[in-house]
Amino acid sequence: MAPGKPWVPPDRIEDLYQRTDGNQFVGINRPAAGPRYEAALERGAAALQLYSLATPNGWKVGILLEELAVEYDAHVINIGAGQQFSSGFVGATPNSKIPALVDREGPDGQPMAIMESAAIMIYLAEKLNCDEFYPTDPRLRYECLQWLFWQSAGQGPMTGNFGHFKVYAPDEQVEARNYGVARYGMEVQRLCSVLDRHLAGCGDFSGEANTSSPREFLVGDRYTIADMACFPWAYMLWRSGYNRPGQPDAKDFLGMDKYTHLKAWIDRIAARPAVQRGIRVCASSPKPWLDKEKSKL
């Protein structure tokens, strides 16, 4: 395209699909939902059946289940091999995304499938009446929900998009990769700053710019599902998930060392035994960096 000439898309988006050839997920990316093959979900003896993979979204539910010390069975869904498109998994989550939970003893005594990690966390906390991790106090509960929605709508998708352009996009798409890494990398830095400022004591959800002493956790003075939900994506940036040979490590590339309160919070949560176990749940993965992470725990 000549310099200065405005970009005009083709008549149909399908004409652009071939330009994505070369990304790691081209074999499974399709513009339509639904099952691609017939296969029932595996089931264990426990009432709670988790179908997941040890990615940041999967870690959230694994961590909560381990913190709750509740009986459950965990089954690996290999998303690289397209197992999320089996008829059984699509029956549990029409969105074909991990994690999914099937409770064989649902609210009415009948099986119930839950999709979306934040919804699963709320479901488990309410089912088990867990005030420890999901406060009953209205103010604290709504603070907790705000961070859950913040994570689901912003932190997770933006960090994932940054990671895609940094390590998964086609090598030859240099300009597209530069734009994507800059666009989403800047937003990831802003979101890390949001967490860092909050943990530093800036703001208290009162509508005023109040300042207090540094916080150990996101909600009140307690560890909640808000911490469990936001931790994995922040932890991912300090570890090796987005590091590849020949590239700067993500934490150095983004300048993560400046977020001192965020780093202290990550270290505090990562030291919890249940968190270390939760990260290992459904960790049989085709992603080699997961094996490296397991060896560090």
PDB file of C-alpha atoms in Angstrom:
ATOM      1  CA  MET A   1       0.000   0.000   0.000  1.00  0.00           C
ATOM      2  CA  ALA A   2       1.377   3.405  -0.988  1.00  0.00           C
ATOM      3  CA  PRO A   3       2.400   5.739   1.873  1.00  0.00           C
ATOM      4  CA  GLY A   4      -0.447   8.027   2.881  1.00  0.00           C
ATOM      5  CA  LYS A   5      -3.095   6.012   1.092  1.00  0.00           C
ATOM      6  CA  PRO A   6      -5.976   5.122   3.423  1.00  0.00           C
ATOM      7  CA  TRP A   7      -6.550   1.464   4.111  1.00  0.00           C
ATOM      8  CA  VAL A   8      -9.701   0.041   2.563  1.00  0.00           C
ATOM      9  CA  PRO A   9     -10.793  -3.425   3.659  1.00  0.00           C
ATOM     10  CA  PRO A  10     -11.877  -6.026   1.111  1.00  0.00           C
ATOM     11  CA  ASP A  11     -15.553  -6.594   0.514  1.00  0.00           C
ATOM     12  CA  ARG A  12     -15.621  -9.580   2.886  1.00  0.00           C
ATOM     13  CA  ILE A  13     -13.655 -10.316   6.041  1.00  0.00           C
ATOM     14  CA  GLU A  14     -13.058 -13.858   4.804  1.00  0.00           C
ATOM     15  CA  ASP A  15     -10.669 -12.410   2.235  1.00  0.00           C
ATOM     16  CA  LEU A  16      -8.357 -11.456   5.084  1.00  0.00           C
ATOM     17  CA  TYR A  17      -8.302 -14.836   6.816  1.00  0.00           C
ATOM     18  CA  GLN A  18      -5.441 -16.220   4.745  1.00  0.00           C
ATOM     19  CA  ARG A  19      -3.207 -13.436   6.058  1.00  0.00           C
ATOM     20  CA  THR A  20      -3.444 -14.981   9.532  1.00  0.00           C
ATOM     21  CA  ASP A  21      -1.842 -18.206   8.290  1.00  0.00           C
ATOM     22  CA  GLY A  22       1.246 -18.900  10.333  1.00  0.00           C
ATOM     23  CA  ASN A  23      -0.167 -18.112  13.765  1.00  0.00           C
ATOM     24  CA  GLN A  24      -0.164 -20.997  16.218  1.00  0.00           C
ATOM     25  CA  PHE A  25      -3.948 -21.276  16.351  1.00  0.00           C
ATOM     26  CA  VAL A  26      -4.769 -21.152  12.636  1.00  0.00           C
ATOM     27  CA  GLY A  27      -5.723 -24.840  12.702  1.00  0.00           C
ATOM     28  CA  ILE A  28      -8.508 -24.321  15.240  1.00  0.00           C
ATOM     29  CA  ASN A  29      -9.691 -20.760  14.523  1.00  0.00           C
ATOM     30  CA  ARG A  30     -13.099 -20.657  12.835  1.00  0.00           C
ATOM     31  CA  PRO A  31     -15.822 -17.992  12.672  1.00  0.00           C
ATOM     32  CA  ALA A  32     -18.630 -20.305  13.839  1.00  0.00           C
ATOM     33  CA  ALA A  33     -19.537 -21.942  17.149  1.00  0.00           C
ATOM     34  CA  GLY A  34     -20.685 -25.476  17.859  1.00  0.00           C
ATOM     35  CA  PRO A  35     -19.228 -28.985  18.131  1.00  0.00           C
ATOM     36  CA  ARG A  36     -16.827 -30.319  15.504  1.00  0.00           C
ATOM     37  CA  TYR A  37     -16.791 -33.944  16.586  1.00  0.00           C
ATOM     38  CA  GLU A  38     -18.654 -36.326  18.885  1.00  0.00           C
ATOM     39  CA  ALA A  39     -17.067 -37.177  22.215  1.00  0.00           C
ATOM     40  CA  ALA A  40     -18.545 -37.368  25.694  1.00  0.00           C
ATOM     41  CA  LEU A  41     -16.905 -35.690  28.659  1.00  0.00           C
ATOM     42  CA  GLU A  42     -14.971 -37.844  31.086  1.00  0.00           C
ATOM     43  CA  ARG A  43     -16.518 -38.055  34.524  1.00  0.00           C
ATOM     44  CA  GLY A  44     -15.121 -38.967  37.910  1.00  0.00           C
ATOM     45  CA  ALA A  45     -16.824 -39.860  41.168  1.00  0.00           C
ATOM     46  CA  ALA A  46     -17.004 -36.370  42.720  1.00  0.00           C
ATOM     47  CA  ALA A  47     -19.996 -34.063  42.364  1.00  0.00           C
ATOM     48  CA  LEU A  48     -17.794 -31.283  41.005  1.00  0.00           C
ATOM     49  CA  GLN A  49     -16.198 -31.954  37.627  1.00  0.00           C
ATOM     50  CA  LEU A  50     -13.695 -29.398  36.324  1.00  0.00           C
ATOM     51  CA  TYR A  51     -12.737 -29.275  32.646  1.00  0.00           C
ATOM     52  CA  SER A  52      -9.799 -26.973  32.152  1.00  0.00           C
ATOM     53  CA  LEU A  53      -6.171 -26.359  31.253  1.00  0.00           C
ATOM     54  CA  ALA A  54      -3.378 -24.725  33.254  1.00  0.00           C
ATOM     55  CA  THR A  55      -3.581 -21.295  31.639  1.00  0.00           C
ATOM     56  CA  PRO A  56      -4.300 -18.074  33.570  1.00  0.00           C
ATOM     57  CA  ASN A  57      -8.056 -18.487  33.082  1.00  0.00           C
ATOM     58  CA  GLY A  58      -7.833 -22.093  34.195  1.00  0.00           C
ATOM     59  CA  TRP A  59      -5.624 -21.282  37.176  1.00  0.00           C
ATOM     60  CA  LYS A  60      -8.341 -19.123  38.732  1.00  0.00           C
ATOM     61  CA  VAL A  61     -10.758 -21.983  39.340  1.00  0.00           C
ATOM     62  CA  GLY A  62      -8.013 -24.469  40.214  1.00  0.00           C
ATOM     63  CA  ILE A  63      -6.730 -22.116  42.889  1.00  0.00           C
ATOM     64  CA  LEU A  64     -10.191 -21.603  44.390  1.00  0.00           C
ATOM     65  CA  LEU A  65     -10.954 -25.326  44.477  1.00  0.00           C
ATOM     66  CA  GLU A  66      -7.666 -25.972  46.252  1.00  0.00           C
ATOM     67  CA  GLU A  67      -8.249 -23.115  48.703  1.00  0.00           C
ATOM     68  CA  LEU A  68     -11.711 -24.525  49.456  1.00  0.00           C
ATOM     69  CA  ALA A  69     -10.263 -28.024  50.016  1.00  0.00           C
ATOM     70  CA  VAL A  70     -13.368 -29.485  48.395  1.00  0.00           C
ATOM     71  CA  GLU A  71     -13.548 -32.803  46.567  1.00  0.00           C
ATOM     72  CA  TYR A  72     -13.497 -32.512  42.778  1.00  0.00           C
ATOM     73  CA  ASP A  73     -12.248 -34.251  39.661  1.00  0.00           C
ATOM     74  CA  ALA A  74     -10.135 -32.352  37.122  1.00  0.00           C
ATOM     75  CA  HIS A  75      -9.964 -33.200  33.424  1.00  0.00           C
ATOM     76  CA  VAL A  76      -7.520 -31.683  30.935  1.00  0.00           C
ATOM     77  CA  ILE A  77      -9.013 -30.017  27.859  1.00  0.00           C
ATOM     78  CA  ASN A  78      -6.189 -29.736  25.321  1.00  0.00           C
ATOM     79  CA  ILE A  79      -7.141 -26.564  23.462  1.00  0.00           C
ATOM     80  CA  GLY A  80      -4.190 -26.904  21.098  1.00  0.00           C
ATOM     81  CA  ALA A  81      -5.663 -30.198  19.885  1.00  0.00           C
ATOM     82  CA  GLY A  82      -9.189 -28.750  19.608  1.00  0.00           C
ATOM     83  CA  GLN A  83     -10.724 -30.755  22.464  1.00  0.00           C
ATOM     84  CA  GLN A  84     -12.815 -27.708  23.389  1.00  0.00           C
ATOM     85  CA  PHE A  85     -14.917 -28.420  20.297  1.00  0.00           C
ATOM     86  CA  SER A  86     -16.105 -31.886  21.338  1.00  0.00           C
ATOM     87  CA  SER A  87     -19.861 -32.330  21.612  1.00  0.00           C
ATOM     88  CA  GLY A  88     -19.512 -32.999  25.329  1.00  0.00           C
ATOM     89  CA  PHE A  89     -17.531 -29.850  26.067  1.00  0.00           C
ATOM     90  CA  VAL A  90     -19.774 -27.668  23.900  1.00  0.00           C
ATOM     91  CA  GLY A  91     -22.669 -29.112  25.903  1.00  0.00           C
ATOM     92  CA  ALA A  92     -21.037 -27.772  29.050  1.00  0.00           C
ATOM     93  CA  THR A  93     -20.059 -24.415  27.555  1.00  0.00           C
ATOM     94  CA  PRO A  94     -21.453 -23.180  24.230  1.00  0.00           C
ATOM     95  CA  ASN A  95     -18.542 -20.735  24.071  1.00  0.00           C
ATOM     96  CA  SER A  96     -15.971 -23.578  23.796  1.00  0.00           C
ATOM     97  CA  LYS A  97     -13.581 -21.875  26.213  1.00  0.00           C
ATOM     98  CA  ILE A  98     -11.920 -23.307  29.314  1.00  0.00           C
ATOM     99  CA  PRO A  99     -12.654 -23.631  32.139  1.00  0.00           C
ATOM    100  CA  ALA A 100     -16.043 -25.270  32.536  1.00  0.00           C
ATOM    101  CA  LEU A 101     -17.545 -26.801  35.663  1.00  0.00           C
ATOM    102  CA  VAL A 102     -20.276 -29.428  35.897  1.00  0.00           C
ATOM    103  CA  ASP A 103     -21.919 -29.747  39.297  1.00  0.00           C
ATOM    104  CA  ARG A 104     -23.758 -33.044  39.405  1.00  0.00           C
ATOM    105  CA  GLU A 105     -25.549 -31.788  42.523  1.00  0.00           C
ATOM    106  CA  GLY A 106     -26.783 -28.418  41.260  1.00  0.00           C
ATOM    107  CA  PRO A 107     -29.106 -25.971  43.034  1.00  0.00           C
ATOM    108  CA  ASP A 108     -32.181 -28.131  42.345  1.00  0.00           C
ATOM    109  CA  GLY A 109     -30.370 -31.405  42.848  1.00  0.00           C
ATOM    110  CA  GLN A 110     -29.868 -31.821  39.116  1.00  0.00           C
ATOM    111  CA  PRO A 111     -26.601 -31.473  37.150  1.00  0.00           C
ATOM    112  CA  MET A 112     -25.693 -27.911  36.189  1.00  0.00           C
ATOM    113  CA  ALA A 113     -22.910 -26.707  33.903  1.00  0.00           C
ATOM    114  CA  ILE A 114     -21.231 -23.352  34.522  1.00  0.00           C
ATOM    115  CA  MET A 115     -19.055 -21.511  32.008  1.00  0.00           C
ATOM    116  CA  GLU A 116     -16.779 -18.458  32.444  1.00  0.00           C
ATOM    117  CA  SER A 117     -14.180 -18.535  35.211  1.00  0.00           C
ATOM    118  CA  ALA A 118     -15.569 -15.612  37.229  1.00  0.00           C
ATOM    119  CA  ALA A 119     -19.081 -17.099  37.174  1.00  0.00           C
ATOM    120  CA  ILE A 120     -17.662 -20.456  38.296  1.00  0.00           C
ATOM    121  CA  MET A 121     -15.864 -18.770  41.190  1.00  0.00           C
ATOM    122  CA  ILE A 122     -19.010 -16.981  42.343  1.00  0.00           C
ATOM    123  CA  TYR A 123     -21.030 -20.177  41.975  1.00  0.00           C
ATOM    124  CA  LEU A 124     -18.615 -22.195  44.101  1.00  0.00           C
ATOM    125  CA  ALA A 125     -18.315 -19.494  46.767  1.00  0.00           C
ATOM    126  CA  GLU A 126     -22.099 -19.175  47.055  1.00  0.00           C
ATOM    127  CA  LYS A 127     -22.763 -22.915  46.905  1.00  0.00           C
ATOM    128  CA  LEU A 128     -20.337 -23.542  49.744  1.00  0.00           C
ATOM    129  CA  ASN A 129     -21.339 -20.416  51.736  1.00  0.00           C
ATOM    130  CA  CYS A 130     -17.725 -19.292  51.769  1.00  0.00           C
ATOM    131  CA  ASP A 131     -17.666 -15.912  53.505  1.00  0.00           C
ATOM    132  CA  GLU A 132     -13.911 -16.282  53.959  1.00  0.00           C
ATOM    133  CA  PHE A 133     -13.245 -15.764  50.252  1.00  0.00           C
ATOM    134  CA  TYR A 134     -16.498 -14.080  49.146  1.00  0.00           C
ATOM    135  CA  PRO A 135     -17.612 -11.553  51.792  1.00  0.00           C
ATOM    136  CA  THR A 136     -21.242 -11.324  52.894  1.00  0.00           C
ATOM    137  CA  ASP A 137     -20.760  -7.691  53.943  1.00  0.00           C
ATOM    138  CA  PRO A 138     -22.433  -5.713  51.112  1.00  0.00           C
ATOM    139  CA  ARG A 139     -19.647  -3.147  50.680  1.00  0.00           C
ATOM    140  CA  LEU A 140     -16.900  -5.759  50.570  1.00  0.00           C
ATOM    141  CA  ARG A 141     -18.920  -8.068  48.324  1.00  0.00           C
ATOM    142  CA  TYR A 142     -19.476  -5.343  45.739  1.00  0.00           C
ATOM    143  CA  GLU A 143     -15.812  -4.363  45.891  1.00  0.00           C
ATOM    144  CA  CYS A 144     -15.000  -8.010  45.246  1.00  0.00           C
ATOM    145  CA  LEU A 145     -17.414  -8.173  42.293  1.00  0.00           C
ATOM    146  CA  GLN A 146     -15.947  -5.003  40.797  1.00  0.00           C
ATOM    147  CA  TRP A 147     -12.491  -6.581  40.666  1.00  0.00           C
ATOM    148  CA  LEU A 148     -13.898  -9.800  39.215  1.00  0.00           C
ATOM    149  CA  PHE A 149     -15.606  -7.876  36.403  1.00  0.00           C
ATOM    150  CA  TRP A 150     -12.518  -5.689  35.919  1.00  0.00           C
ATOM    151  CA  GLN A 151     -10.428  -8.796  35.479  1.00  0.00           C
ATOM    152  CA  SER A 152     -12.867 -10.500  33.110  1.00  0.00           C
ATOM    153  CA  ALA A 153     -13.479  -7.457  30.916  1.00  0.00           C
ATOM    154  CA  GLY A 154     -10.035  -5.866  30.956  1.00  0.00           C
ATOM    155  CA  GLN A 155      -7.024  -7.515  32.547  1.00  0.00           C
ATOM    156  CA  GLY A 156      -7.480 -10.976  31.036  1.00  0.00           C
ATOM    157  CA  PRO A 157      -8.416 -10.032  27.452  1.00  0.00           C
ATOM    158  CA  MET A 158      -5.866  -7.210  27.176  1.00  0.00           C
ATOM    159  CA  THR A 159      -3.021  -9.299  28.568  1.00  0.00           C
ATOM    160  CA  GLY A 160      -3.986 -12.175  26.300  1.00  0.00           C
ATOM    161  CA  ASN A 161      -4.046  -9.912  23.246  1.00  0.00           C
ATOM    162  CA  PHE A 162      -0.615  -8.570  24.159  1.00  0.00           C
ATOM    163  CA  GLY A 163       0.685 -12.111  24.446  1.00  0.00           C
ATOM    164  CA  HIS A 164      -0.821 -13.114  21.119  1.00  0.00           C
ATOM    165  CA  PHE A 165       0.879 -10.342  19.170  1.00  0.00           C
ATOM    166  CA  LYS A 166       4.169 -10.765  21.055  1.00  0.00           C
ATOM    167  CA  VAL A 167       4.602 -14.529  20.658  1.00  0.00           C
ATOM    168  CA  TYR A 168       1.893 -16.097  18.481  1.00  0.00           C
ATOM    169  CA  ALA A 169       1.166 -13.794  15.518  1.00  0.00           C
ATOM    170  CA  PRO A 170       2.782 -14.677  12.142  1.00  0.00           C
ATOM    171  CA  ASP A 171       6.457 -13.667  12.034  1.00  0.00           C
ATOM    172  CA  GLU A 172       6.175 -11.895   8.688  1.00  0.00           C
ATOM    173  CA  GLN A 173       3.359  -9.588   9.866  1.00  0.00           C
ATOM    174  CA  VAL A 174       5.875  -7.134  11.316  1.00  0.00           C
ATOM    175  CA  GLU A 175       3.786  -3.955  11.172  1.00  0.00           C
ATOM    176  CA  ALA A 176       0.700  -5.704  12.507  1.00  0.00           C
ATOM    177  CA  ARG A 177       2.736  -7.220  15.334  1.00  0.00           C
ATOM    178  CA  ASN A 178       4.327  -3.883  16.229  1.00  0.00           C
ATOM    179  CA  TYR A 179       0.935  -2.195  16.304  1.00  0.00           C
ATOM    180  CA  GLY A 180      -0.670  -4.983  18.351  1.00  0.00           C
ATOM    181  CA  VAL A 181       2.183  -5.200  20.859  1.00  0.00           C
ATOM    182  CA  ALA A 182       2.217  -1.409  21.301  1.00  0.00           C
ATOM    183  CA  ARG A 183      -1.561  -1.102  21.580  1.00  0.00           C
ATOM    184  CA  TYR A 184      -2.112  -3.947  24.022  1.00  0.00           C
ATOM    185  CA  GLY A 185       1.237  -3.632  25.801  1.00  0.00           C
ATOM    186  CA  MET A 186       0.436  -0.041  26.740  1.00  0.00           C
ATOM    187  CA  GLU A 187      -2.959  -1.125  28.078  1.00  0.00           C
ATOM    188  CA  VAL A 188      -1.364  -3.949  30.066  1.00  0.00           C
ATOM    189  CA  GLN A 189       0.979  -1.395  31.644  1.00  0.00           C
ATOM    190  CA  ARG A 190      -1.990   0.818  32.516  1.00  0.00           C
ATOM    191  CA  LEU A 191      -3.851  -2.115  34.083  1.00  0.00           C
ATOM    192  CA  CYS A 192      -0.779  -3.068  36.107  1.00  0.00           C
ATOM    193  CA  SER A 193      -0.645   0.545  37.266  1.00  0.00           C
ATOM    194  CA  VAL A 194      -4.292   0.304  38.353  1.00  0.00           C
ATOM    195  CA  LEU A 195      -3.465  -2.681  40.546  1.00  0.00           C
ATOM    196  CA  ASP A 196      -0.238  -1.153  41.820  1.00  0.00           C
ATOM    197  CA  ARG A 197      -1.923   2.116  42.833  1.00  0.00           C
ATOM    198  CA  HIS A 198      -4.787   0.309  44.543  1.00  0.00           C
ATOM    199  CA  LEU A 199      -2.398  -1.915  46.477  1.00  0.00           C
ATOM    200  CA  ALA A 200      -0.368   1.184  47.394  1.00  0.00           C
ATOM    201  CA  GLY A 201      -3.469   2.524  49.160  1.00  0.00           C
ATOM    202  CA  CYS A 202      -4.814   4.960  46.538  1.00  0.00           C
ATOM    203  CA  GLY A 203      -8.614   5.143  46.584  1.00  0.00           C
ATOM    204  CA  ASP A 204     -11.161   3.264  48.668  1.00  0.00           C
ATOM    205  CA  PHE A 205     -14.304   3.068  46.486  1.00  0.00           C
ATOM    206  CA  SER A 206     -15.865   5.973  48.391  1.00  0.00           C
ATOM    207  CA  GLY A 207     -16.022   8.292  45.404  1.00  0.00           C
ATOM    208  CA  GLU A 208     -13.124  10.344  46.749  1.00  0.00           C
ATOM    209  CA  ALA A 209      -9.392  10.149  46.009  1.00  0.00           C
ATOM    210  CA  ASN A 210      -8.597   9.040  49.528  1.00  0.00           C
ATOM    211  CA  THR A 211      -5.206   7.599  50.381  1.00  0.00           C
ATOM    212  CA  SER A 212      -4.470   4.995  53.034  1.00  0.00           C
ATOM    213  CA  SER A 213      -1.632   2.679  53.922  1.00  0.00           C
ATOM    214  CA  PRO A 214      -0.626  -0.067  51.463  1.00  0.00           C
ATOM    215  CA  ARG A 215      -3.003  -2.997  51.166  1.00  0.00           C
ATOM    216  CA  GLU A 216      -2.064  -6.653  51.374  1.00  0.00           C
ATOM    217  CA  PHE A 217      -5.065  -7.707  49.300  1.00  0.00           C
ATOM    218  CA  LEU A 218      -7.553  -6.150  46.885  1.00  0.00           C
ATOM    219  CA  VAL A 219     -10.650  -6.197  49.105  1.00  0.00           C
ATOM    220  CA  GLY A 220     -10.581  -5.041  52.705  1.00  0.00           C
ATOM    221  CA  ASP A 221      -7.931  -6.803  54.755  1.00  0.00           C
ATOM    222  CA  ARG A 222      -8.664 -10.277  53.443  1.00  0.00           C
ATOM    223  CA  TYR A 223      -7.686 -12.633  50.646  1.00  0.00           C
ATOM    224  CA  THR A 224     -10.706 -13.196  48.392  1.00  0.00           C
ATOM    225  CA  ILE A 225     -11.715 -14.574  45.012  1.00  0.00           C
ATOM    226  CA  ALA A 226     -10.829 -11.123  43.647  1.00  0.00           C
ATOM    227  CA  ASP A 227      -7.164 -11.820  44.423  1.00  0.00           C
ATOM    228  CA  MET A 228      -7.451 -15.347  43.010  1.00  0.00           C
ATOM    229  CA  ALA A 229      -8.926 -14.002  39.770  1.00  0.00           C
ATOM    230  CA  CYS A 230      -6.488 -11.130  39.202  1.00  0.00           C
ATOM    231  CA  PHE A 231      -3.345 -12.948  40.318  1.00  0.00           C
ATOM    232  CA  PRO A 232      -2.850 -15.360  37.364  1.00  0.00           C
ATOM    233  CA  TRP A 233      -2.627 -12.769  34.585  1.00  0.00           C
ATOM    234  CA  ALA A 234      -0.273 -10.549  36.609  1.00  0.00           C
ATOM    235  CA  TYR A 235       1.805 -13.582  37.602  1.00  0.00           C
ATOM    236  CA  MET A 236       2.000 -14.577  33.917  1.00  0.00           C
ATOM    237  CA  LEU A 237       3.865 -11.371  33.068  1.00  0.00           C
ATOM    238  CA  TRP A 238       6.594 -11.992  35.652  1.00  0.00           C
ATOM    239  CA  ARG A 239       7.033 -15.644  34.749  1.00  0.00           C
ATOM    240  CA  SER A 240       7.882 -17.257  31.421  1.00  0.00           C
ATOM    241  CA  GLY A 241       4.489 -17.479  29.717  1.00  0.00           C
ATOM    242  CA  TYR A 242       5.217 -14.762  27.160  1.00  0.00           C
ATOM    243  CA  ASN A 243       8.968 -15.294  26.879  1.00  0.00           C
ATOM    244  CA  ARG A 244      10.449 -16.703  23.676  1.00  0.00           C
ATOM    245  CA  PRO A 245      14.049 -17.175  22.443  1.00  0.00           C
ATOM    246  CA  GLY A 246      15.309 -14.097  20.641  1.00  0.00           C
ATOM    247  CA  GLN A 247      12.801 -11.786  22.358  1.00  0.00           C
ATOM    248  CA  PRO A 248      13.134  -9.738  25.540  1.00  0.00           C
ATOM    249  CA  ASP A 249      11.329 -11.287  28.493  1.00  0.00           C
ATOM    250  CA  ALA A 250       7.858  -9.830  29.005  1.00  0.00           C
ATOM    251  CA  LYS A 251       8.639  -8.433  32.468  1.00  0.00           C
ATOM    252  CA  ASP A 252      11.685  -6.562  31.141  1.00  0.00           C
ATOM    253  CA  PHE A 253       9.963  -5.482  27.943  1.00  0.00           C
ATOM    254  CA  LEU A 254       7.062  -3.961  29.913  1.00  0.00           C
ATOM    255  CA  GLY A 255       9.248  -2.600  32.735  1.00  0.00           C
ATOM    256  CA  MET A 256       7.359  -4.569  35.399  1.00  0.00           C
ATOM    257  CA  ASP A 257       9.873  -3.850  38.182  1.00  0.00           C
ATOM    258  CA  LYS A 258       8.368  -0.398  38.686  1.00  0.00           C
ATOM    259  CA  TYR A 259       5.153  -1.927  40.059  1.00  0.00           C
ATOM    260  CA  THR A 260       6.577  -2.622  43.499  1.00  0.00           C
ATOM    261  CA  HIS A 261       3.281  -3.017  45.377  1.00  0.00           C
ATOM    262  CA  LEU A 262       1.938  -5.309  42.669  1.00  0.00           C
ATOM    263  CA  LYS A 263       5.077  -7.466  42.804  1.00  0.00           C
ATOM    264  CA  ALA A 264       4.841  -7.796  46.601  1.00  0.00           C
ATOM    265  CA  TRP A 265       1.179  -8.850  46.255  1.00  0.00           C
ATOM    266  CA  ILE A 266       2.079 -11.448  43.610  1.00  0.00           C
ATOM    267  CA  ASP A 267       4.839 -12.880  45.826  1.00  0.00           C
ATOM    268  CA  ARG A 268       2.463 -13.014  48.799  1.00  0.00           C
ATOM    269  CA  ILE A 269      -0.177 -14.966  46.877  1.00  0.00           C
ATOM    270  CA  ALA A 270       2.262 -17.210  45.006  1.00  0.00           C
ATOM    271  CA  ALA A 271       3.644 -18.404  48.356  1.00  0.00           C
ATOM    272  CA  ARG A 272       0.310 -19.918  49.389  1.00  0.00           C
ATOM    273  CA  PRO A 273       0.396 -23.743  49.190  1.00  0.00           C
ATOM    274  CA  ALA A 274      -3.127 -23.912  47.742  1.00  0.00           C
ATOM    275  CA  VAL A 275      -2.130 -21.456  45.003  1.00  0.00           C
ATOM    276  CA  GLN A 276       0.888 -23.586  44.121  1.00  0.00           C
ATOM    277  CA  ARG A 277      -1.367 -26.639  43.911  1.00  0.00           C
ATOM    278  CA  GLY A 278      -4.019 -24.754  41.949  1.00  0.00           C
ATOM    279  CA  ILE A 279      -1.536 -23.768  39.251  1.00  0.00           C
ATOM    280  CA  ARG A 280      -0.741 -27.442  38.715  1.00  0.00           C
ATOM    281  CA  VAL A 281      -4.397 -28.426  38.176  1.00  0.00           C
ATOM    282  CA  CYS A 282      -4.898 -29.594  34.579  1.00  0.00           C
ATOM    283  CA  ALA A 283      -1.243 -28.878  33.809  1.00  0.00           C
ATOM    284  CA  SER A 284      -0.774 -31.644  31.226  1.00  0.00           C
ATOM    285  CA  SER A 285      -0.358 -29.278  28.315  1.00  0.00           C
ATOM    286  CA  PRO A 286       1.263 -29.039  24.897  1.00  0.00           C
ATOM    287  CA  LYS A 287       2.699 -25.686  25.940  1.00  0.00           C
ATOM    288  CA  PRO A 288       6.370 -26.266  26.929  1.00  0.00           C
ATOM    289  CA  TRP A 289       6.500 -23.168  29.135  1.00  0.00           C
ATOM    290  CA  LEU A 290       3.986 -24.801  31.490  1.00  0.00           C
ATOM    291  CA  ASP A 291       6.475 -27.569  32.203  1.00  0.00           C
ATOM    292  CA  LYS A 292       9.052 -24.903  33.075  1.00  0.00           C
ATOM    293  CA  GLU A 293       6.579 -23.216  35.411  1.00  0.00           C
ATOM    294  CA  LYS A 294       5.814 -26.493  37.181  1.00  0.00           C
ATOM    295  CA  SER A 295       9.507 -27.059  37.808  1.00  0.00           C
ATOM    296  CA  LYS A 296       9.762 -23.686  39.587  1.00  0.00           C
ATOM    297  CA  LEU A 297       6.980 -24.365  42.083  1.00  0.00           C
TER     298      LEU A 297
END
